[in-house]
XYZ file of C-alpha atoms in Angstrom:
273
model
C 0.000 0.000 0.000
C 1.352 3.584 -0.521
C 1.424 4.085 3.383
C 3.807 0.947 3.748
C 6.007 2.555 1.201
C 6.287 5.993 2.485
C 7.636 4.246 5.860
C 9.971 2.296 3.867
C 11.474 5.126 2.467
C 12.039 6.824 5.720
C 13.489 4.354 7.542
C 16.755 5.763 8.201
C 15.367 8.409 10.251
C 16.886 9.062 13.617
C 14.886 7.524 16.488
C 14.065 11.015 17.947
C 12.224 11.918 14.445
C 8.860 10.461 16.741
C 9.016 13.191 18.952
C 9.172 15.730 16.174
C 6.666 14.404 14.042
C 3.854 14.251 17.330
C 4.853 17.767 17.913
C 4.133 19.252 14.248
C 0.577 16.866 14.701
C -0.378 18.553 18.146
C 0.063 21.891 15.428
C -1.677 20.855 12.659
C -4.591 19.736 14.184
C -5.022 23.103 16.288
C -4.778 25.157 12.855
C -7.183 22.844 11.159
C -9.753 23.452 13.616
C -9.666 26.839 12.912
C -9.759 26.613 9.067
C -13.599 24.635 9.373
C -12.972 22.711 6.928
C -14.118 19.478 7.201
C -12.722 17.776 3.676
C -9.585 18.657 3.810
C -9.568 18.399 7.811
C -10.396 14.301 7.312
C -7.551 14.087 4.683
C -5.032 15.372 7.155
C -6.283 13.243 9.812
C -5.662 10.136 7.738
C -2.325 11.453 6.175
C -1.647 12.317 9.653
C -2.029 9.054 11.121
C -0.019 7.079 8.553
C 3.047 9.319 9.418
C 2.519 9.005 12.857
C 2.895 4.989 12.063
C 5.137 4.938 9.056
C 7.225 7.166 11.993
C 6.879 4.295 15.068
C 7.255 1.621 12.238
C 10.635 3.018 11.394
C 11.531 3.893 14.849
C 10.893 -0.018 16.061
C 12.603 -1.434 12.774
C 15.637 1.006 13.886
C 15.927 -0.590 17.432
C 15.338 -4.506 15.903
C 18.408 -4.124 13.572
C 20.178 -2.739 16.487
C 19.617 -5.515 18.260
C 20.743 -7.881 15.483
C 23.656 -6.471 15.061
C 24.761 -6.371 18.555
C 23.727 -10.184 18.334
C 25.578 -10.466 15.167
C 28.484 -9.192 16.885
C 31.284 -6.933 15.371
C 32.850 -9.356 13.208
C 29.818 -10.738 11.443
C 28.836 -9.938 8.039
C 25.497 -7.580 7.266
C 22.843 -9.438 5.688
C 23.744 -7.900 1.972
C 27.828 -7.851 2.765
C 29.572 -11.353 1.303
C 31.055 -13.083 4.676
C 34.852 -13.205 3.858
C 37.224 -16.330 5.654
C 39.264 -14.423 7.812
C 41.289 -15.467 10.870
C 40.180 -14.126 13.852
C 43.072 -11.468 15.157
C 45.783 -12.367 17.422
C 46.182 -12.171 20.274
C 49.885 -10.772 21.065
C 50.994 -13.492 23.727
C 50.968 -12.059 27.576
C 54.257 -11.894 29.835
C 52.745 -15.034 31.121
C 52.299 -16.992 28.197
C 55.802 -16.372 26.980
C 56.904 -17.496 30.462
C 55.485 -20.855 30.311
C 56.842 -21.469 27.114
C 60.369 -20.941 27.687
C 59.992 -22.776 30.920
C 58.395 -25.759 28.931
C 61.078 -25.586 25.977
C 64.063 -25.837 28.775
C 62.301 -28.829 29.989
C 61.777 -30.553 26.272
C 65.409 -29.706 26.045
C 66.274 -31.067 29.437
C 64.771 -34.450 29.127
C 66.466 -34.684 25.702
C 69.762 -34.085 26.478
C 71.231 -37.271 28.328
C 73.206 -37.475 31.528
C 77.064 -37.722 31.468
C 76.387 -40.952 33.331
C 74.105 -42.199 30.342
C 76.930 -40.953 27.912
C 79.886 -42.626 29.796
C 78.016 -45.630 30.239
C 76.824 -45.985 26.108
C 79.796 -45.295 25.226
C 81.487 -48.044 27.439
C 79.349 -50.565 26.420
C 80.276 -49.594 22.504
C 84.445 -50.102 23.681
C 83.041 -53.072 24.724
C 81.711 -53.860 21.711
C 85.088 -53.045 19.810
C 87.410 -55.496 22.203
C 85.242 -58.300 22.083
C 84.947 -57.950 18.360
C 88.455 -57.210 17.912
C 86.737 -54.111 15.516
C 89.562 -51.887 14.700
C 88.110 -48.774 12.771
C 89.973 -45.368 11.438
C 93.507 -46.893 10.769
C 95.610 -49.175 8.670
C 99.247 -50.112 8.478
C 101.635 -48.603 6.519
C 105.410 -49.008 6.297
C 107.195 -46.408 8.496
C 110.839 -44.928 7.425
C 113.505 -46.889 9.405
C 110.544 -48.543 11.721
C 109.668 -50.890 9.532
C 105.261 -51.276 9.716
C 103.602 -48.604 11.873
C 99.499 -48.064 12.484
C 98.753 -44.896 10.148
C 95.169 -42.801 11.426
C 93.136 -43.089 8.545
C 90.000 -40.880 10.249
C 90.340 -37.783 13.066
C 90.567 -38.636 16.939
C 89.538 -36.157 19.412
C 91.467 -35.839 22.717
C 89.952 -38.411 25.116
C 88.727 -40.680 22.054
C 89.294 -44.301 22.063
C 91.793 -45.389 20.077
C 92.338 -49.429 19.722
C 93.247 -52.109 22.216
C 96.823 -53.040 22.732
C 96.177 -56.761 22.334
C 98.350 -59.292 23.857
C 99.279 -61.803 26.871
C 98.764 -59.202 30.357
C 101.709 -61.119 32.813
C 103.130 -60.371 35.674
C 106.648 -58.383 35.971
C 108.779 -62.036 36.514
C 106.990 -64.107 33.447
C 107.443 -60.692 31.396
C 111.566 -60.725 32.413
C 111.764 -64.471 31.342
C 110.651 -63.695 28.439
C 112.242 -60.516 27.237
C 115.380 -62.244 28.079
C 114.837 -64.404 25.299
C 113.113 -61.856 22.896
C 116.676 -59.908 23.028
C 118.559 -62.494 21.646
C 116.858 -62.133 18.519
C 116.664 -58.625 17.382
C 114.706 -59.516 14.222
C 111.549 -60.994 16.692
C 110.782 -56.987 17.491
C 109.882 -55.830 20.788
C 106.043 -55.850 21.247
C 106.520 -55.617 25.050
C 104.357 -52.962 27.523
C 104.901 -52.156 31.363
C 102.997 -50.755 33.597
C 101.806 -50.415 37.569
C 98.283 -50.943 38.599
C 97.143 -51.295 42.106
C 100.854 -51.320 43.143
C 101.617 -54.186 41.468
C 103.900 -54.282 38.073
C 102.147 -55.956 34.781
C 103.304 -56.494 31.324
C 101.183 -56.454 28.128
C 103.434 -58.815 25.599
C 101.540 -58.218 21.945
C 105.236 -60.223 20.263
C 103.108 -62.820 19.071
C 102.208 -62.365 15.307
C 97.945 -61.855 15.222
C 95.824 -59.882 12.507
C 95.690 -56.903 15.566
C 96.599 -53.667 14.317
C 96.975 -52.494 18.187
C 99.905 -54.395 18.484
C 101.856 -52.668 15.703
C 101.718 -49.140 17.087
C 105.439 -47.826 17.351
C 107.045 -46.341 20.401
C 107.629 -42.742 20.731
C 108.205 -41.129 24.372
C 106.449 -38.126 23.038
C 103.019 -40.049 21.198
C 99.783 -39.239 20.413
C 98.035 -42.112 22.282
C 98.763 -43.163 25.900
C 97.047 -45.991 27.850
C 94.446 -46.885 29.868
C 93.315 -50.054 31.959
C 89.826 -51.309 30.425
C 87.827 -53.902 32.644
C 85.569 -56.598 31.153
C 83.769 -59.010 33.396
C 87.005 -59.020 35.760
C 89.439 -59.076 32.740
C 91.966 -56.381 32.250
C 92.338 -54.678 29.158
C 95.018 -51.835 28.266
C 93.467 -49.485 25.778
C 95.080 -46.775 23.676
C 93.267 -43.468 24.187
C 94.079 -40.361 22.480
C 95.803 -37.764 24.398
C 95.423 -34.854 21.785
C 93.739 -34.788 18.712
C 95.035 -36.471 16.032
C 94.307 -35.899 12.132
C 94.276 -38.260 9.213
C 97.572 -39.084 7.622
C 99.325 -39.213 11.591
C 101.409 -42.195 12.768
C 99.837 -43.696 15.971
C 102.512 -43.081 18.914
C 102.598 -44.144 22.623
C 105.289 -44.563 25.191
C 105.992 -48.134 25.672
C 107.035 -47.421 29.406
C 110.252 -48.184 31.592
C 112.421 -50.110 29.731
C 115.594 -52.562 30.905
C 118.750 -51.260 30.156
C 119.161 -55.030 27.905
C 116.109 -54.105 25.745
C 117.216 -50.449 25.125
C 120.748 -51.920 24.071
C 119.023 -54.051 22.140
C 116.062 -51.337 20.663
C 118.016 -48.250 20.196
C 114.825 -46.405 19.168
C 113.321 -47.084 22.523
C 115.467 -44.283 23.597
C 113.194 -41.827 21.644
């Protein structure tokens, strides 16, 4: 109907456009009570009174979307606007929140890093590994200039690395005298022959005997790369050669092959060296 229409059109009048409109009614009928005339008075009346509710119909459809959109919220679409995907906004973490996650990274970090107890004791049971194996990795035997065969490195060792296991017969001091009485009567047998104290007590690694062990062929030099260390597996001694710098590819293996007799340095010149 035409009085629907006319309140269509004015429905984005301000809410306070009721009290204007009843005001200028209250005046218009006063003056057209004066005029007397009845025709036009009736007309007025009825264009009056669909103002007056074209005016409260606006009003009330004013408040209703008001109330939708505060439903709707601020970040929902208007009924004719195409809803676009888009992340709600972030949040920029609290003092709090970046507290607990450092604290909870340390920890992740914490109970990923291992002991030095769990490192020490892996990486025993892998020199265990190597002895019982007889594994000897990162060197090879080359001839050495007025030495005869040396143990060449053939990969890098880091200070405190193991090396290889000085294989051999561990004696005591008086079986190891016996017998490097009778090594030094023939200087072509070599002198394969390691002292040392342990507990007090004098031992002797002899490695003379001819094997397949690369540990054994490791020259003597007073100032070496390698020294030793006692290794103990399920009671049984073990004298390991541990690197006491670090040591590139290409170097000769050295270590000290302790005290010698004054017969077997007669007898080994180089031991002097």
């Amino acid at each position: 109907s035409p009085a629907w229409g006319q309140g269509k059109n004015r429905s984005h009048q301000k809410p306070n456009s009721l009290a204007g409109l009843q005001e200028e009614n209250s005046v218009t009928h006063h003056e057209v009570k004066c005029q007397g005339k009845p025709s036009a008075r009736i007309y007025r009346k009825g264009e009056e009174k669909r103002k007056a509710g074209n005016a409260v119909r606006s009003a009330m459809k004013s408040e209703e979307q008001k109330i939708k959109d505060a439903r709707r919220g601020p970040l929902a679409p208007f009924p004719n606007q195409k809803s676009e995907a888009t992340e709600p906004p972030k949040t920029p973490p609290s003092s709090c929140d970046s507290a607990n996650a450092a604290v909870t990274k340390q920890a992740l970090k914490k109970s990923s890093r291992k002991s030095k107890a769990e490192r020490q004791s892996e990486e025993r049971k892998r020199i265990d590994e190597l002895i019982e194996s007889g594994k000897e990795e990162g060197m090879k035997i080359d001839l050495i200039g007025g030495k005869g065969r040396g143990v060449i490195a053939t990969k890098q060792f880091s200070r405190g690395d193991f090396v290889v296991e000085d294989h051999g017969d561990l004696i005591e001091i008086a079986g190891a005298k016996k017998r490097e009485a009778l090594y030094t009567q023939d200087p072509s047998t070599g002198c394969y022959m390691y002292y040392f104290q342990y507990l007090g007590k004098a031992y002797c690694v002899d490695a003379t005997r001819e094997t397949n062990r690369l540990g054994r062929l490791i020259n003597h030099s007073k100032g070496g790369n390698c020294q030793t260390k006692l290794h103990d597996i399920d009671g049984v001694s073990h004298l390991n050669l541990i690197a006491s710098r670090d040591i590139a590819a290409g170097e000769e293996l050295l270590y000290g092959y302790g005290d010698r007799s004054k017969a077997s340095t007669e007898a080994h010149p180089w031991l002097k060296h």
